[in-house]
């Protein structure tokens, strides 16, 4: 994996040490060919950070931390962290994205200072991004590039009222009036994020909000249902 260290510093979420790394190669079937960006604690292995609760520095108040996170932390984030620790990634602080990028492949973009994203996004590359920190006014600048990640209809309504475009995960077989993600199983994984680019916040050409039925292994789907007071599926 070829990667670049874009920034190292203190998390905007809790002041602890984090790093922002870009990986210019993606084997992610859903996103397609986009630069992937990883936001990691720079001093703690990502799996250990989950177990100790130190992942707050990069995930904030996201309810999916650990158990229902769609990212398999034992793979991508762990591999990136391991390579980072061997010193194999170059540090390029003045880097700017010039092609499609996913903001926060792992980790919430809100953990990285606003000035860093503004500098990286100067050339207005195609992008997607999601944040769970949308309720805090200090992160409202992310509206331009990111969707508000919502887990309930109430959250979706609230985020929309605050001026965010929203991306809502709903229980399986629940359909809504918003745009159904075309990379969903329900639409036969018709496209990738790199082609679709609907989830680019208010600067996306696509307007309106997006939803996707919960996906992943049965364990994650069931945890998602239990958290919402629904019965687990078998
Ligand atoms: S709506 Fe488009 S950009 Fe958003 S997650 Fe689905 S495929 Fe990706």
PDB file of C-alpha atoms and ligand atoms in Angstrom:
ATOM      1  CA  UNK A   1       0.000   0.000   0.000  1.00  0.00           C
ATOM      2  CA  UNK A   2       1.555   3.350  -0.982  1.00  0.00           C
ATOM      3  CA  UNK A   3       0.702   5.991   1.558  1.00  0.00           C
ATOM      4  CA  UNK A   4       1.442   9.565   2.605  1.00  0.00           C
ATOM      5  CA  UNK A   5       1.330  11.161   6.016  1.00  0.00           C
ATOM      6  CA  UNK A   6      -0.775  14.295   5.481  1.00  0.00           C
ATOM      7  CA  UNK A   7      -0.828  15.593   9.020  1.00  0.00           C
ATOM      8  CA  UNK A   8       0.081  14.644  12.585  1.00  0.00           C
ATOM      9  CA  UNK A   9      -1.154  16.564  15.601  1.00  0.00           C
ATOM     10  CA  UNK A  10      -3.759  16.760  18.338  1.00  0.00           C
ATOM     11  CA  UNK A  11      -7.296  15.503  17.812  1.00  0.00           C
ATOM     12  CA  UNK A  12      -9.968  18.192  17.607  1.00  0.00           C
ATOM     13  CA  UNK A  13     -12.148  15.789  19.585  1.00  0.00           C
ATOM     14  CA  UNK A  14     -10.011  15.319  22.692  1.00  0.00           C
ATOM     15  CA  UNK A  15      -6.524  16.754  22.121  1.00  0.00           C
ATOM     16  CA  UNK A  16      -4.778  13.382  21.956  1.00  0.00           C
ATOM     17  CA  UNK A  17      -2.184  12.462  19.283  1.00  0.00           C
ATOM     18  CA  UNK A  18      -3.566  11.381  15.908  1.00  0.00           C
ATOM     19  CA  UNK A  19      -2.359  11.026  12.340  1.00  0.00           C
ATOM     20  CA  UNK A  20      -4.028  11.486   8.947  1.00  0.00           C
ATOM     21  CA  UNK A  21      -2.736   9.110   6.267  1.00  0.00           C
ATOM     22  CA  UNK A  22      -3.744   8.928   2.593  1.00  0.00           C
ATOM     23  CA  UNK A  23      -3.560   5.602   0.788  1.00  0.00           C
ATOM     24  CA  UNK A  24      -3.501   6.037  -2.976  1.00  0.00           C
ATOM     25  CA  UNK A  25      -4.802   2.625  -3.830  1.00  0.00           C
ATOM     26  CA  UNK A  26      -8.106   1.106  -2.943  1.00  0.00           C
ATOM     27  CA  UNK A  27      -9.333  -2.446  -3.162  1.00  0.00           C
ATOM     28  CA  UNK A  28     -12.631  -1.398  -1.546  1.00  0.00           C
ATOM     29  CA  UNK A  29     -15.412  -2.827  -3.718  1.00  0.00           C
ATOM     30  CA  UNK A  30     -18.028  -0.297  -2.534  1.00  0.00           C
ATOM     31  CA  UNK A  31     -16.041   2.927  -2.868  1.00  0.00           C
ATOM     32  CA  UNK A  32     -14.139   1.949  -6.029  1.00  0.00           C
ATOM     33  CA  UNK A  33     -10.953   3.746  -6.955  1.00  0.00           C
ATOM     34  CA  UNK A  34     -10.656   6.661  -4.555  1.00  0.00           C
ATOM     35  CA  UNK A  35      -7.828   7.897  -2.348  1.00  0.00           C
ATOM     36  CA  UNK A  36      -8.661   6.533   1.093  1.00  0.00           C
ATOM     37  CA  UNK A  37      -7.882   8.577   4.199  1.00  0.00           C
ATOM     38  CA  UNK A  38      -7.266   6.991   7.592  1.00  0.00           C
ATOM     39  CA  UNK A  39      -7.483   8.931  10.836  1.00  0.00           C
ATOM     40  CA  UNK A  40      -5.752   6.941  13.554  1.00  0.00           C
ATOM     41  CA  UNK A  41      -4.347   7.399  17.023  1.00  0.00           C
ATOM     42  CA  UNK A  42      -0.634   7.798  16.309  1.00  0.00           C
ATOM     43  CA  UNK A  43       0.398   6.131  19.554  1.00  0.00           C
ATOM     44  CA  UNK A  44      -2.029   3.219  19.969  1.00  0.00           C
ATOM     45  CA  UNK A  45      -2.842   0.282  17.704  1.00  0.00           C
ATOM     46  CA  UNK A  46      -6.415   0.793  16.341  1.00  0.00           C
ATOM     47  CA  UNK A  47      -7.734  -2.471  17.831  1.00  0.00           C
ATOM     48  CA  UNK A  48      -6.269  -1.629  21.226  1.00  0.00           C
ATOM     49  CA  UNK A  49      -7.751   1.886  20.979  1.00  0.00           C
ATOM     50  CA  UNK A  50     -11.215   0.360  20.537  1.00  0.00           C
ATOM     51  CA  UNK A  51     -10.806  -1.909  23.553  1.00  0.00           C
ATOM     52  CA  UNK A  52      -9.523   0.864  25.819  1.00  0.00           C
ATOM     53  CA  UNK A  53     -11.999   3.523  24.620  1.00  0.00           C
ATOM     54  CA  UNK A  54      -9.097   5.640  23.316  1.00  0.00           C
ATOM     55  CA  UNK A  55     -10.750   5.574  19.889  1.00  0.00           C
ATOM     56  CA  UNK A  56     -12.804   8.552  21.130  1.00  0.00           C
ATOM     57  CA  UNK A  57      -9.967  10.691  19.703  1.00  0.00           C
ATOM     58  CA  UNK A  58     -10.815   9.600  16.178  1.00  0.00           C
ATOM     59  CA  UNK A  59     -14.475   8.509  16.357  1.00  0.00           C
ATOM     60  CA  UNK A  60     -15.925  10.956  18.887  1.00  0.00           C
ATOM     61  CA  UNK A  61     -19.457  10.059  19.922  1.00  0.00           C
ATOM     62  CA  UNK A  62     -20.176   7.684  17.017  1.00  0.00           C
ATOM     63  CA  UNK A  63     -22.480   4.953  18.309  1.00  0.00           C
ATOM     64  CA  UNK A  64     -20.881   2.372  16.004  1.00  0.00           C
ATOM     65  CA  UNK A  65     -17.436   2.533  17.611  1.00  0.00           C
ATOM     66  CA  UNK A  66     -16.176  -1.031  17.857  1.00  0.00           C
ATOM     67  CA  UNK A  67     -19.086  -3.459  17.563  1.00  0.00           C
ATOM     68  CA  UNK A  68     -21.223  -2.134  14.679  1.00  0.00           C
ATOM     69  CA  UNK A  69     -18.600  -0.093  12.806  1.00  0.00           C
ATOM     70  CA  UNK A  70     -18.731  -1.003   9.124  1.00  0.00           C
ATOM     71  CA  UNK A  71     -14.920  -0.858   8.969  1.00  0.00           C
ATOM     72  CA  UNK A  72     -13.104  -4.069   9.798  1.00  0.00           C
ATOM     73  CA  UNK A  73     -10.459  -2.453  11.983  1.00  0.00           C
ATOM     74  CA  UNK A  74      -8.350  -5.613  12.140  1.00  0.00           C
ATOM     75  CA  UNK A  75      -7.648  -5.200   8.410  1.00  0.00           C
ATOM     76  CA  UNK A  76      -7.222  -1.786   6.692  1.00  0.00           C
ATOM     77  CA  UNK A  77      -6.664   0.475   9.738  1.00  0.00           C
ATOM     78  CA  UNK A  78      -4.377  -2.061  11.447  1.00  0.00           C
ATOM     79  CA  UNK A  79      -2.314  -2.542   8.316  1.00  0.00           C
ATOM     80  CA  UNK A  80      -1.975   1.223   7.781  1.00  0.00           C
ATOM     81  CA  UNK A  81      -0.978   1.726  11.432  1.00  0.00           C
ATOM     82  CA  UNK A  82       1.630  -1.029  11.224  1.00  0.00           C
ATOM     83  CA  UNK A  83       3.212   0.461   8.107  1.00  0.00           C
ATOM     84  CA  UNK A  84       3.095   3.960   9.653  1.00  0.00           C
ATOM     85  CA  UNK A  85       5.019   2.659  12.654  1.00  0.00           C
ATOM     86  CA  UNK A  86       7.727   1.163  10.433  1.00  0.00           C
ATOM     87  CA  UNK A  87       8.357   4.667   9.036  1.00  0.00           C
ATOM     88  CA  UNK A  88       7.620   3.648   5.435  1.00  0.00           C
ATOM     89  CA  UNK A  89       5.156   6.469   4.708  1.00  0.00           C
ATOM     90  CA  UNK A  90       6.507   9.798   3.453  1.00  0.00           C
ATOM     91  CA  UNK A  91       5.303  12.966   5.148  1.00  0.00           C
ATOM     92  CA  UNK A  92       4.037  15.594   2.652  1.00  0.00           C
ATOM     93  CA  UNK A  93       2.376  18.422   4.643  1.00  0.00           C
ATOM     94  CA  UNK A  94       1.672  20.606   1.571  1.00  0.00           C
ATOM     95  CA  UNK A  95      -0.128  17.806  -0.305  1.00  0.00           C
ATOM     96  CA  UNK A  96      -3.398  18.588  -2.100  1.00  0.00           C
ATOM     97  CA  UNK A  97      -5.887  16.034  -3.383  1.00  0.00           C
ATOM     98  CA  UNK A  98      -6.161  16.106  -7.154  1.00  0.00           C
ATOM     99  CA  UNK A  99      -8.409  13.094  -7.663  1.00  0.00           C
ATOM    100  CA  UNK A 100     -11.372  11.381  -5.986  1.00  0.00           C
ATOM    101  CA  UNK A 101     -10.984  11.060  -2.253  1.00  0.00           C
ATOM    102  CA  UNK A 102     -12.913   9.545   0.620  1.00  0.00           C
ATOM    103  CA  UNK A 103     -12.625  11.741   3.724  1.00  0.00           C
ATOM    104  CA  UNK A 104     -12.402   9.476   6.761  1.00  0.00           C
ATOM    105  CA  UNK A 105     -12.292   5.944   5.386  1.00  0.00           C
ATOM    106  CA  UNK A 106     -11.717   5.167   9.038  1.00  0.00           C
ATOM    107  CA  UNK A 107     -12.074   7.865  11.680  1.00  0.00           C
ATOM    108  CA  UNK A 108     -14.276  10.942  11.695  1.00  0.00           C
ATOM    109  CA  UNK A 109     -13.100  13.906   9.561  1.00  0.00           C
ATOM    110  CA  UNK A 110     -14.032  16.183  12.503  1.00  0.00           C
ATOM    111  CA  UNK A 111     -10.967  14.919  14.387  1.00  0.00           C
ATOM    112  CA  UNK A 112      -8.693  16.728  11.908  1.00  0.00           C
ATOM    113  CA  UNK A 113      -8.431  20.552  12.054  1.00  0.00           C
ATOM    114  CA  UNK A 114     -10.521  22.585   9.604  1.00  0.00           C
ATOM    115  CA  UNK A 115      -7.424  24.325   8.199  1.00  0.00           C
ATOM    116  CA  UNK A 116      -5.897  20.969   7.228  1.00  0.00           C
ATOM    117  CA  UNK A 117      -8.967  19.886   5.242  1.00  0.00           C
ATOM    118  CA  UNK A 118      -9.239  23.335   3.628  1.00  0.00           C
ATOM    119  CA  UNK A 119      -5.674  23.057   2.438  1.00  0.00           C
ATOM    120  CA  UNK A 120      -6.067  19.460   1.193  1.00  0.00           C
ATOM    121  CA  UNK A 121      -9.335  20.276  -0.621  1.00  0.00           C
ATOM    122  CA  UNK A 122      -8.154  23.493  -2.337  1.00  0.00           C
ATOM    123  CA  UNK A 123      -8.420  21.935  -5.786  1.00  0.00           C
ATOM    124  CA  UNK A 124     -11.983  20.807  -5.099  1.00  0.00           C
ATOM    125  CA  UNK A 125     -11.484  17.139  -6.006  1.00  0.00           C
ATOM    126  CA  UNK A 126     -14.461  14.764  -6.301  1.00  0.00           C
ATOM    127  CA  UNK A 127     -15.067  13.420  -2.814  1.00  0.00           C
ATOM    128  CA  UNK A 128     -17.285  11.649  -0.315  1.00  0.00           C
ATOM    129  CA  UNK A 129     -17.310  11.920   3.468  1.00  0.00           C
ATOM    130  CA  UNK A 130     -19.423  11.264   6.577  1.00  0.00           C
ATOM    131  CA  UNK A 131     -19.391  12.679  10.078  1.00  0.00           C
ATOM    132  CA  UNK A 132     -21.167  11.677  13.268  1.00  0.00           C
ATOM    133  CA  UNK A 133     -20.242  15.031  14.860  1.00  0.00           C
ATOM    134  CA  UNK A 134     -22.845  17.054  12.912  1.00  0.00           C
ATOM    135  CA  UNK A 135     -24.694  18.222  16.032  1.00  0.00           C
ATOM    136  CA  UNK A 136     -21.730  20.274  17.240  1.00  0.00           C
ATOM    137  CA  UNK A 137     -21.684  23.716  15.636  1.00  0.00           C
ATOM    138  CA  UNK A 138     -17.895  23.890  15.510  1.00  0.00           C
ATOM    139  CA  UNK A 139     -17.897  21.124  12.883  1.00  0.00           C
ATOM    140  CA  UNK A 140     -20.571  22.684  10.669  1.00  0.00           C
ATOM    141  CA  UNK A 141     -17.880  23.645   8.118  1.00  0.00           C
ATOM    142  CA  UNK A 142     -17.840  19.925   7.165  1.00  0.00           C
ATOM    143  CA  UNK A 143     -21.310  20.325   5.595  1.00  0.00           C
ATOM    144  CA  UNK A 144     -19.575  21.369   2.398  1.00  0.00           C
ATOM    145  CA  UNK A 145     -17.826  17.998   1.962  1.00  0.00           C
ATOM    146  CA  UNK A 146     -19.513  15.490   4.231  1.00  0.00           C
ATOM    147  CA  UNK A 147     -22.880  13.938   4.911  1.00  0.00           C
ATOM    148  CA  UNK A 148     -24.314  13.870   8.424  1.00  0.00           C
ATOM    149  CA  UNK A 149     -24.274  10.211   9.462  1.00  0.00           C
ATOM    150  CA  UNK A 150     -27.674   9.444  10.992  1.00  0.00           C
ATOM    151  CA  UNK A 151     -28.983   6.287  12.635  1.00  0.00           C
ATOM    152  CA  UNK A 152     -32.624   7.205  13.254  1.00  0.00           C
ATOM    153  CA  UNK A 153     -35.373   9.207  11.535  1.00  0.00           C
ATOM    154  CA  UNK A 154     -35.250  11.766  14.340  1.00  0.00           C
ATOM    155  CA  UNK A 155     -31.566  12.339  13.797  1.00  0.00           C
ATOM    156  CA  UNK A 156     -32.133  12.638  10.064  1.00  0.00           C
ATOM    157  CA  UNK A 157     -34.796  15.325  10.521  1.00  0.00           C
ATOM    158  CA  UNK A 158     -32.646  17.223  13.012  1.00  0.00           C
ATOM    159  CA  UNK A 159     -29.548  17.139  10.807  1.00  0.00           C
ATOM    160  CA  UNK A 160     -31.520  18.265   7.752  1.00  0.00           C
ATOM    161  CA  UNK A 161     -32.972  21.178   9.732  1.00  0.00           C
ATOM    162  CA  UNK A 162     -29.412  22.162  10.625  1.00  0.00           C
ATOM    163  CA  UNK A 163     -28.564  22.384   6.917  1.00  0.00           C
ATOM    164  CA  UNK A 164     -26.787  19.062   6.463  1.00  0.00           C
ATOM    165  CA  UNK A 165     -27.321  16.567   3.697  1.00  0.00           C
ATOM    166  CA  UNK A 166     -27.839  13.254   5.438  1.00  0.00           C
ATOM    167  CA  UNK A 167     -26.847   9.616   5.069  1.00  0.00           C
ATOM    168  CA  UNK A 168     -29.076   7.370   7.160  1.00  0.00           C
ATOM    169  CA  UNK A 169     -28.598   3.691   7.951  1.00  0.00           C
ATOM    170  CA  UNK A 170     -31.992   2.024   8.374  1.00  0.00           C
ATOM    171  CA  UNK A 171     -33.072  -1.504   9.361  1.00  0.00           C
ATOM    172  CA  UNK A 172     -33.217  -4.031   6.528  1.00  0.00           C
ATOM    173  CA  UNK A 173     -36.402  -3.900   4.425  1.00  0.00           C
ATOM    174  CA  UNK A 174     -37.197  -0.378   5.617  1.00  0.00           C
ATOM    175  CA  UNK A 175     -37.607   1.956   2.668  1.00  0.00           C
ATOM    176  CA  UNK A 176     -37.665   5.724   2.750  1.00  0.00           C
ATOM    177  CA  UNK A 177     -38.408   8.595   0.396  1.00  0.00           C
ATOM    178  CA  UNK A 178     -34.725   9.520   0.146  1.00  0.00           C
ATOM    179  CA  UNK A 179     -32.207   8.266  -2.436  1.00  0.00           C
ATOM    180  CA  UNK A 180     -31.402   4.584  -1.917  1.00  0.00           C
ATOM    181  CA  UNK A 181     -27.625   4.161  -2.162  1.00  0.00           C
ATOM    182  CA  UNK A 182     -26.992   2.564  -5.563  1.00  0.00           C
ATOM    183  CA  UNK A 183     -24.095   0.565  -4.090  1.00  0.00           C
ATOM    184  CA  UNK A 184     -26.514  -1.153  -1.714  1.00  0.00           C
ATOM    185  CA  UNK A 185     -27.279  -4.858  -1.905  1.00  0.00           C
ATOM    186  CA  UNK A 186     -30.910  -3.877  -2.538  1.00  0.00           C
ATOM    187  CA  UNK A 187     -29.926  -2.151  -5.805  1.00  0.00           C
ATOM    188  CA  UNK A 188     -27.558  -4.956  -6.758  1.00  0.00           C
ATOM    189  CA  UNK A 189     -24.416  -2.924  -5.960  1.00  0.00           C
ATOM    190  CA  UNK A 190     -25.047  -1.117  -9.236  1.00  0.00           C
ATOM    191  CA  UNK A 191     -22.193   1.338  -8.890  1.00  0.00           C
ATOM    192  CA  UNK A 192     -19.337   2.509  -6.677  1.00  0.00           C
ATOM    193  CA  UNK A 193     -18.917   5.707  -4.675  1.00  0.00           C
ATOM    194  CA  UNK A 194     -16.161   6.821  -7.075  1.00  0.00           C
ATOM    195  CA  UNK A 195     -18.738   6.905  -9.884  1.00  0.00           C
ATOM    196  CA  UNK A 196     -21.786   7.981  -7.864  1.00  0.00           C
ATOM    197  CA  UNK A 197     -20.292  10.743  -5.650  1.00  0.00           C
ATOM    198  CA  UNK A 198     -23.700  11.507  -4.125  1.00  0.00           C
ATOM    199  CA  UNK A 199     -22.257  11.590  -0.608  1.00  0.00           C
ATOM    200  CA  UNK A 200     -20.176  14.734  -1.026  1.00  0.00           C
ATOM    201  CA  UNK A 201     -22.083  17.075   1.272  1.00  0.00           C
ATOM    202  CA  UNK A 202     -23.538  20.332  -0.021  1.00  0.00           C
ATOM    203  CA  UNK A 203     -20.827  20.700  -2.680  1.00  0.00           C
ATOM    204  CA  UNK A 204     -21.952  17.502  -4.449  1.00  0.00           C
ATOM    205  CA  UNK A 205     -23.814  17.880  -7.746  1.00  0.00           C
ATOM    206  CA  UNK A 206     -26.344  15.430  -6.327  1.00  0.00           C
ATOM    207  CA  UNK A 207     -28.894  17.042  -4.038  1.00  0.00           C
ATOM    208  CA  UNK A 208     -31.213  15.332  -1.566  1.00  0.00           C
ATOM    209  CA  UNK A 209     -30.507  12.847   1.174  1.00  0.00           C
ATOM    210  CA  UNK A 210     -29.376   9.237   0.999  1.00  0.00           C
ATOM    211  CA  UNK A 211     -30.229   6.076   2.927  1.00  0.00           C
ATOM    212  CA  UNK A 212     -28.960   2.519   3.021  1.00  0.00           C
ATOM    213  CA  UNK A 213     -30.376  -0.568   4.775  1.00  0.00           C
ATOM    214  CA  UNK A 214     -27.919  -1.872   7.373  1.00  0.00           C
ATOM    215  CA  UNK A 215     -25.303  -4.125   5.819  1.00  0.00           C
ATOM    216  CA  UNK A 216     -22.463  -6.360   6.980  1.00  0.00           C
ATOM    217  CA  UNK A 217     -22.393  -9.715   8.762  1.00  0.00           C
ATOM    218  CA  UNK A 218     -25.372 -11.085  10.705  1.00  0.00           C
ATOM    219  CA  UNK A 219     -23.741 -10.152  14.033  1.00  0.00           C
ATOM    220  CA  UNK A 220     -23.485  -6.475  13.055  1.00  0.00           C
ATOM    221  CA  UNK A 221     -26.999  -6.399  11.630  1.00  0.00           C
ATOM    222  CA  UNK A 222     -28.399  -7.905  14.828  1.00  0.00           C
ATOM    223  CA  UNK A 223     -26.477  -5.508  17.074  1.00  0.00           C
ATOM    224  CA  UNK A 224     -27.858  -2.631  14.994  1.00  0.00           C
ATOM    225  CA  UNK A 225     -31.404  -3.946  15.512  1.00  0.00           C
ATOM    226  CA  UNK A 226     -30.954  -4.575  19.235  1.00  0.00           C
ATOM    227  CA  UNK A 227     -29.634  -1.027  19.753  1.00  0.00           C
ATOM    228  CA  UNK A 228     -32.896   0.235  18.232  1.00  0.00           C
ATOM    229  CA  UNK A 229     -35.119  -2.009  20.325  1.00  0.00           C
ATOM    230  CA  UNK A 230     -35.879  -4.316  17.369  1.00  0.00           C
ATOM    231  CA  UNK A 231     -35.737  -8.102  17.475  1.00  0.00           C
ATOM    232  CA  UNK A 232     -32.597  -9.759  16.141  1.00  0.00           C
ATOM    233  CA  UNK A 233     -32.924 -11.659  12.860  1.00  0.00           C
ATOM    234  CA  UNK A 234     -31.917 -15.311  12.612  1.00  0.00           C
TER     235      UNK A 234
HETATM  236  S1  LIG B   1     -24.982   7.029  -2.397  1.00  0.00           S
HETATM  237 FE1  LIG B   1     -23.277   6.917  -3.809  1.00  0.00          FE
HETATM  238  S2  LIG B   1     -21.552   7.976  -2.806  1.00  0.00           S
HETATM  239 FE2  LIG B   1     -23.121   7.522  -1.227  1.00  0.00          FE
HETATM  240  S3  LIG B   1     -22.473   5.579  -0.327  1.00  0.00           S
HETATM  241 FE3  LIG B   1     -23.920   5.093  -1.981  1.00  0.00          FE
HETATM  242  S4  LIG B   1     -22.636   4.776  -3.814  1.00  0.00           S
HETATM  243 FE4  LIG B   1     -21.367   5.812  -2.277  1.00  0.00          FE
END
